[in-house]
């Protein structure tokens, strides 16, 4: 099983987490301006999920542009792995559905276990990531989209696999009721 997050939210959340001490006590607009400057100055690609799920290619030295070629290959492997390796692919923005699929696969859990897990996982401060995302400069937003090109490809594949697994494990009515997609 694995769980992925929408790439823009994941990247901003990661920056906020890593820089939390520096951002403590600062106004949201100030933090967003600082994050915007970081993103505008960054080069290359961000590849957290591509590396985590797709791994590295042993023959990366053969490419003229190793970073992008290797990342593209890693992202393709991640997309394939999502479908072929994982029984459950969760999406953080549909966490309740993720736990419902786990409960369907692991029914021996004690009574109330999965409900407690869902309640424990709820994060009351998620608006900070959304608020900073909303305040990014247009240049930072464009830079973020460029840097996350391959992460977006993996995420879009994860949504497809998530919805298919949801239907397999929960059925169309339960899946649609939990924020998944019912079959068309």
PDB file of C-alpha atoms in Angstrom:
ATOM      1  CA  UNK A   1       0.000   0.000   0.000  1.00  0.00           C
ATOM      2  CA  UNK A   2       1.011   3.571  -0.553  1.00  0.00           C
ATOM      3  CA  UNK A   3      -0.594   6.981  -0.210  1.00  0.00           C
ATOM      4  CA  UNK A   4       0.234  10.028  -2.339  1.00  0.00           C
ATOM      5  CA  UNK A   5      -0.613  13.695  -2.053  1.00  0.00           C
ATOM      6  CA  UNK A   6      -1.425  16.294  -4.673  1.00  0.00           C
ATOM      7  CA  UNK A   7       2.069  17.444  -5.746  1.00  0.00           C
ATOM      8  CA  UNK A   8       1.666  21.205  -5.243  1.00  0.00           C
ATOM      9  CA  UNK A   9       0.288  20.719  -1.741  1.00  0.00           C
ATOM     10  CA  UNK A  10       2.971  18.140  -0.944  1.00  0.00           C
ATOM     11  CA  UNK A  11       5.804  20.444  -2.055  1.00  0.00           C
ATOM     12  CA  UNK A  12       4.522  23.486  -0.150  1.00  0.00           C
ATOM     13  CA  UNK A  13       3.805  21.391   2.937  1.00  0.00           C
ATOM     14  CA  UNK A  14       7.354  20.029   2.770  1.00  0.00           C
ATOM     15  CA  UNK A  15       8.843  23.507   2.578  1.00  0.00           C
ATOM     16  CA  UNK A  16       6.683  24.688   5.483  1.00  0.00           C
ATOM     17  CA  UNK A  17       7.749  21.684   7.536  1.00  0.00           C
ATOM     18  CA  UNK A  18      11.478  21.962   6.808  1.00  0.00           C
ATOM     19  CA  UNK A  19      11.468  25.721   7.366  1.00  0.00           C
ATOM     20  CA  UNK A  20       9.005  25.705  10.293  1.00  0.00           C
ATOM     21  CA  UNK A  21      11.444  27.220  12.795  1.00  0.00           C
ATOM     22  CA  UNK A  22      12.317  30.059  10.432  1.00  0.00           C
ATOM     23  CA  UNK A  23       8.659  30.721   9.622  1.00  0.00           C
ATOM     24  CA  UNK A  24       7.417  30.578  13.221  1.00  0.00           C
ATOM     25  CA  UNK A  25       5.615  33.755  14.226  1.00  0.00           C
ATOM     26  CA  UNK A  26       5.738  35.304  10.755  1.00  0.00           C
ATOM     27  CA  UNK A  27       2.649  36.534   8.929  1.00  0.00           C
ATOM     28  CA  UNK A  28       1.221  34.189   6.312  1.00  0.00           C
ATOM     29  CA  UNK A  29       1.813  36.691   3.487  1.00  0.00           C
ATOM     30  CA  UNK A  30       5.440  37.032   4.590  1.00  0.00           C
ATOM     31  CA  UNK A  31       5.892  33.248   4.556  1.00  0.00           C
ATOM     32  CA  UNK A  32       4.244  33.016   1.119  1.00  0.00           C
ATOM     33  CA  UNK A  33       6.570  35.721  -0.221  1.00  0.00           C
ATOM     34  CA  UNK A  34       9.586  33.840   1.137  1.00  0.00           C
ATOM     35  CA  UNK A  35       8.376  30.525  -0.342  1.00  0.00           C
ATOM     36  CA  UNK A  36       7.701  32.308  -3.647  1.00  0.00           C
ATOM     37  CA  UNK A  37      11.291  33.572  -3.751  1.00  0.00           C
ATOM     38  CA  UNK A  38      12.600  30.051  -3.054  1.00  0.00           C
ATOM     39  CA  UNK A  39      10.492  28.527  -5.822  1.00  0.00           C
ATOM     40  CA  UNK A  40      11.365  31.262  -8.332  1.00  0.00           C
ATOM     41  CA  UNK A  41      15.094  30.708  -7.704  1.00  0.00           C
ATOM     42  CA  UNK A  42      14.931  26.898  -7.851  1.00  0.00           C
ATOM     43  CA  UNK A  43      16.041  25.007 -10.923  1.00  0.00           C
ATOM     44  CA  UNK A  44      15.458  21.432 -11.959  1.00  0.00           C
ATOM     45  CA  UNK A  45      12.711  19.101 -10.869  1.00  0.00           C
ATOM     46  CA  UNK A  46      11.272  18.024  -7.563  1.00  0.00           C
ATOM     47  CA  UNK A  47      11.045  14.237  -7.473  1.00  0.00           C
ATOM     48  CA  UNK A  48      10.007  12.989  -4.038  1.00  0.00           C
ATOM     49  CA  UNK A  49       7.388  10.452  -5.180  1.00  0.00           C
ATOM     50  CA  UNK A  50       9.270   9.521  -8.350  1.00  0.00           C
ATOM     51  CA  UNK A  51      12.280   8.539  -6.246  1.00  0.00           C
ATOM     52  CA  UNK A  52      10.250   6.885  -3.487  1.00  0.00           C
ATOM     53  CA  UNK A  53       8.128   4.706  -5.763  1.00  0.00           C
ATOM     54  CA  UNK A  54      10.089   4.631  -9.043  1.00  0.00           C
ATOM     55  CA  UNK A  55      13.619   4.391  -7.690  1.00  0.00           C
ATOM     56  CA  UNK A  56      16.753   5.327  -9.600  1.00  0.00           C
ATOM     57  CA  UNK A  57      17.895   3.966 -12.935  1.00  0.00           C
ATOM     58  CA  UNK A  58      21.283   2.208 -12.960  1.00  0.00           C
ATOM     59  CA  UNK A  59      22.105   3.444 -16.502  1.00  0.00           C
ATOM     60  CA  UNK A  60      21.513   7.168 -15.980  1.00  0.00           C
ATOM     61  CA  UNK A  61      24.997   8.071 -17.225  1.00  0.00           C
ATOM     62  CA  UNK A  62      24.025   7.191 -20.804  1.00  0.00           C
ATOM     63  CA  UNK A  63      21.709  10.206 -21.171  1.00  0.00           C
ATOM     64  CA  UNK A  64      22.771  13.661 -22.377  1.00  0.00           C
ATOM     65  CA  UNK A  65      20.518  15.284 -19.785  1.00  0.00           C
ATOM     66  CA  UNK A  66      20.794  12.781 -16.933  1.00  0.00           C
ATOM     67  CA  UNK A  67      18.563  14.512 -14.418  1.00  0.00           C
ATOM     68  CA  UNK A  68      15.488  14.777 -16.608  1.00  0.00           C
ATOM     69  CA  UNK A  69      16.021  11.497 -18.467  1.00  0.00           C
ATOM     70  CA  UNK A  70      16.498   9.595 -15.218  1.00  0.00           C
ATOM     71  CA  UNK A  71      13.532  11.329 -13.628  1.00  0.00           C
ATOM     72  CA  UNK A  72      11.347  10.562 -16.647  1.00  0.00           C
ATOM     73  CA  UNK A  73      12.345   6.875 -16.430  1.00  0.00           C
ATOM     74  CA  UNK A  74      11.797   6.855 -12.670  1.00  0.00           C
ATOM     75  CA  UNK A  75       8.358   8.452 -13.065  1.00  0.00           C
ATOM     76  CA  UNK A  76       7.391   5.858 -15.692  1.00  0.00           C
ATOM     77  CA  UNK A  77       8.464   3.078 -13.308  1.00  0.00           C
ATOM     78  CA  UNK A  78       6.449   4.687 -10.511  1.00  0.00           C
ATOM     79  CA  UNK A  79       3.324   4.865 -12.691  1.00  0.00           C
ATOM     80  CA  UNK A  80       3.738   1.191 -13.563  1.00  0.00           C
ATOM     81  CA  UNK A  81       4.406   0.220  -9.928  1.00  0.00           C
ATOM     82  CA  UNK A  82       1.278   1.990  -8.698  1.00  0.00           C
ATOM     83  CA  UNK A  83      -0.806  -0.332 -10.844  1.00  0.00           C
ATOM     84  CA  UNK A  84       1.228  -3.532 -10.571  1.00  0.00           C
ATOM     85  CA  UNK A  85       2.672  -3.535  -7.053  1.00  0.00           C
ATOM     86  CA  UNK A  86       0.224  -1.851  -4.689  1.00  0.00           C
ATOM     87  CA  UNK A  87      -3.042  -3.432  -3.534  1.00  0.00           C
ATOM     88  CA  UNK A  88      -4.156  -0.052  -2.180  1.00  0.00           C
ATOM     89  CA  UNK A  89      -3.190   3.377  -3.504  1.00  0.00           C
ATOM     90  CA  UNK A  90      -4.489   6.119  -1.246  1.00  0.00           C
ATOM     91  CA  UNK A  91      -4.797   9.847  -1.811  1.00  0.00           C
ATOM     92  CA  UNK A  92      -4.315  12.096   1.204  1.00  0.00           C
ATOM     93  CA  UNK A  93      -7.220  14.280   0.165  1.00  0.00           C
ATOM     94  CA  UNK A  94      -9.390  11.125   0.290  1.00  0.00           C
ATOM     95  CA  UNK A  95      -7.898   9.647   3.437  1.00  0.00           C
ATOM     96  CA  UNK A  96     -11.175   8.214   4.723  1.00  0.00           C
ATOM     97  CA  UNK A  97     -11.463   6.155   1.533  1.00  0.00           C
ATOM     98  CA  UNK A  98      -7.871   4.962   1.956  1.00  0.00           C
ATOM     99  CA  UNK A  99      -8.696   3.645   5.424  1.00  0.00           C
ATOM    100  CA  UNK A 100     -11.947   2.095   4.196  1.00  0.00           C
ATOM    101  CA  UNK A 101      -9.978   0.142   1.573  1.00  0.00           C
ATOM    102  CA  UNK A 102      -7.482  -0.965   4.230  1.00  0.00           C
ATOM    103  CA  UNK A 103     -10.348  -2.059   6.462  1.00  0.00           C
ATOM    104  CA  UNK A 104     -11.816  -4.113   3.600  1.00  0.00           C
ATOM    105  CA  UNK A 105      -8.449  -5.837   3.078  1.00  0.00           C
ATOM    106  CA  UNK A 106      -7.685  -6.241   6.796  1.00  0.00           C
ATOM    107  CA  UNK A 107     -11.025  -7.077   8.430  1.00  0.00           C
ATOM    108  CA  UNK A 108      -9.479  -8.685  11.537  1.00  0.00           C
ATOM    109  CA  UNK A 109      -8.670  -5.306  13.099  1.00  0.00           C
ATOM    110  CA  UNK A 110     -10.352  -4.703  16.461  1.00  0.00           C
ATOM    111  CA  UNK A 111     -13.780  -3.026  16.435  1.00  0.00           C
ATOM    112  CA  UNK A 112     -13.474   0.730  15.911  1.00  0.00           C
ATOM    113  CA  UNK A 113      -9.776   0.573  14.963  1.00  0.00           C
ATOM    114  CA  UNK A 114     -10.126   2.113  11.502  1.00  0.00           C
ATOM    115  CA  UNK A 115     -12.515   4.827  12.686  1.00  0.00           C
ATOM    116  CA  UNK A 116      -9.984   5.823  15.373  1.00  0.00           C
ATOM    117  CA  UNK A 117      -7.233   5.914  12.736  1.00  0.00           C
ATOM    118  CA  UNK A 118      -9.287   8.239  10.520  1.00  0.00           C
ATOM    119  CA  UNK A 119     -10.002  10.558  13.475  1.00  0.00           C
ATOM    120  CA  UNK A 120      -6.348  10.490  14.588  1.00  0.00           C
ATOM    121  CA  UNK A 121      -5.154  11.381  11.090  1.00  0.00           C
ATOM    122  CA  UNK A 122      -7.333  14.469  10.657  1.00  0.00           C
ATOM    123  CA  UNK A 123      -5.133  17.568  10.597  1.00  0.00           C
ATOM    124  CA  UNK A 124      -6.901  20.728  11.764  1.00  0.00           C
ATOM    125  CA  UNK A 125      -4.191  23.027  10.365  1.00  0.00           C
ATOM    126  CA  UNK A 126      -4.153  21.941   6.710  1.00  0.00           C
ATOM    127  CA  UNK A 127      -5.287  25.410   5.665  1.00  0.00           C
ATOM    128  CA  UNK A 128      -1.752  26.741   6.139  1.00  0.00           C
ATOM    129  CA  UNK A 129      -0.521  24.863   3.049  1.00  0.00           C
ATOM    130  CA  UNK A 130      -3.594  25.899   1.063  1.00  0.00           C
ATOM    131  CA  UNK A 131      -3.247  29.501   2.230  1.00  0.00           C
ATOM    132  CA  UNK A 132       0.417  29.716   1.224  1.00  0.00           C
ATOM    133  CA  UNK A 133      -0.370  28.072  -2.123  1.00  0.00           C
ATOM    134  CA  UNK A 134      -3.061  30.673  -2.744  1.00  0.00           C
ATOM    135  CA  UNK A 135      -0.616  33.492  -1.999  1.00  0.00           C
ATOM    136  CA  UNK A 136       2.270  32.342  -4.221  1.00  0.00           C
ATOM    137  CA  UNK A 137       3.447  34.781  -6.849  1.00  0.00           C
ATOM    138  CA  UNK A 138       2.469  33.885 -10.451  1.00  0.00           C
ATOM    139  CA  UNK A 139       6.162  33.246 -11.260  1.00  0.00           C
ATOM    140  CA  UNK A 140       6.530  30.948  -8.257  1.00  0.00           C
ATOM    141  CA  UNK A 141       3.369  29.088  -9.184  1.00  0.00           C
ATOM    142  CA  UNK A 142       4.642  28.562 -12.750  1.00  0.00           C
ATOM    143  CA  UNK A 143       8.051  27.440 -11.425  1.00  0.00           C
ATOM    144  CA  UNK A 144       6.337  25.024  -9.057  1.00  0.00           C
ATOM    145  CA  UNK A 145       4.331  23.516 -11.912  1.00  0.00           C
ATOM    146  CA  UNK A 146       7.490  23.066 -14.014  1.00  0.00           C
ATOM    147  CA  UNK A 147       9.402  21.485 -11.128  1.00  0.00           C
ATOM    148  CA  UNK A 148       6.547  19.068 -10.427  1.00  0.00           C
ATOM    149  CA  UNK A 149       5.969  17.954 -14.024  1.00  0.00           C
ATOM    150  CA  UNK A 150       6.839  14.301 -13.335  1.00  0.00           C
ATOM    151  CA  UNK A 151       5.273  14.262  -9.874  1.00  0.00           C
ATOM    152  CA  UNK A 152       2.011  15.417 -11.524  1.00  0.00           C
ATOM    153  CA  UNK A 153       2.223  12.513 -14.006  1.00  0.00           C
ATOM    154  CA  UNK A 154       2.570  10.045 -11.123  1.00  0.00           C
ATOM    155  CA  UNK A 155      -0.221  11.674  -9.138  1.00  0.00           C
ATOM    156  CA  UNK A 156      -2.633  11.531 -12.082  1.00  0.00           C
ATOM    157  CA  UNK A 157      -1.859   7.819 -12.475  1.00  0.00           C
ATOM    158  CA  UNK A 158      -2.363   7.356  -8.711  1.00  0.00           C
ATOM    159  CA  UNK A 159      -5.847   8.888  -8.949  1.00  0.00           C
ATOM    160  CA  UNK A 160      -6.797   6.400 -11.685  1.00  0.00           C
ATOM    161  CA  UNK A 161      -5.431   3.432  -9.713  1.00  0.00           C
ATOM    162  CA  UNK A 162      -7.021   4.715  -6.494  1.00  0.00           C
ATOM    163  CA  UNK A 163     -10.439   4.971  -8.109  1.00  0.00           C
ATOM    164  CA  UNK A 164     -10.148   1.521  -9.674  1.00  0.00           C
ATOM    165  CA  UNK A 165      -8.986  -0.059  -6.395  1.00  0.00           C
ATOM    166  CA  UNK A 166     -11.762   1.737  -4.552  1.00  0.00           C
ATOM    167  CA  UNK A 167     -14.325   0.142  -6.848  1.00  0.00           C
ATOM    168  CA  UNK A 168     -12.664  -3.271  -6.441  1.00  0.00           C
ATOM    169  CA  UNK A 169     -12.484  -3.129  -2.643  1.00  0.00           C
ATOM    170  CA  UNK A 170     -15.564  -1.083  -1.716  1.00  0.00           C
ATOM    171  CA  UNK A 171     -17.947  -1.287  -4.665  1.00  0.00           C
ATOM    172  CA  UNK A 172     -19.397   1.580  -6.661  1.00  0.00           C
ATOM    173  CA  UNK A 173     -21.920   2.831  -4.088  1.00  0.00           C
ATOM    174  CA  UNK A 174     -19.522   2.847  -1.134  1.00  0.00           C
ATOM    175  CA  UNK A 175     -16.710   4.264  -3.251  1.00  0.00           C
ATOM    176  CA  UNK A 176     -18.828   7.109  -4.659  1.00  0.00           C
ATOM    177  CA  UNK A 177     -20.132   7.897  -1.157  1.00  0.00           C
ATOM    178  CA  UNK A 178     -16.534   8.244   0.095  1.00  0.00           C
ATOM    179  CA  UNK A 179     -15.391  10.695  -2.563  1.00  0.00           C
ATOM    180  CA  UNK A 180     -14.260   8.188  -5.164  1.00  0.00           C
ATOM    181  CA  UNK A 181     -15.671   7.970  -8.647  1.00  0.00           C
ATOM    182  CA  UNK A 182     -18.490   5.661  -9.546  1.00  0.00           C
ATOM    183  CA  UNK A 183     -18.181   3.824 -12.854  1.00  0.00           C
ATOM    184  CA  UNK A 184     -19.449   5.753 -15.872  1.00  0.00           C
TER     185      UNK A 184
END
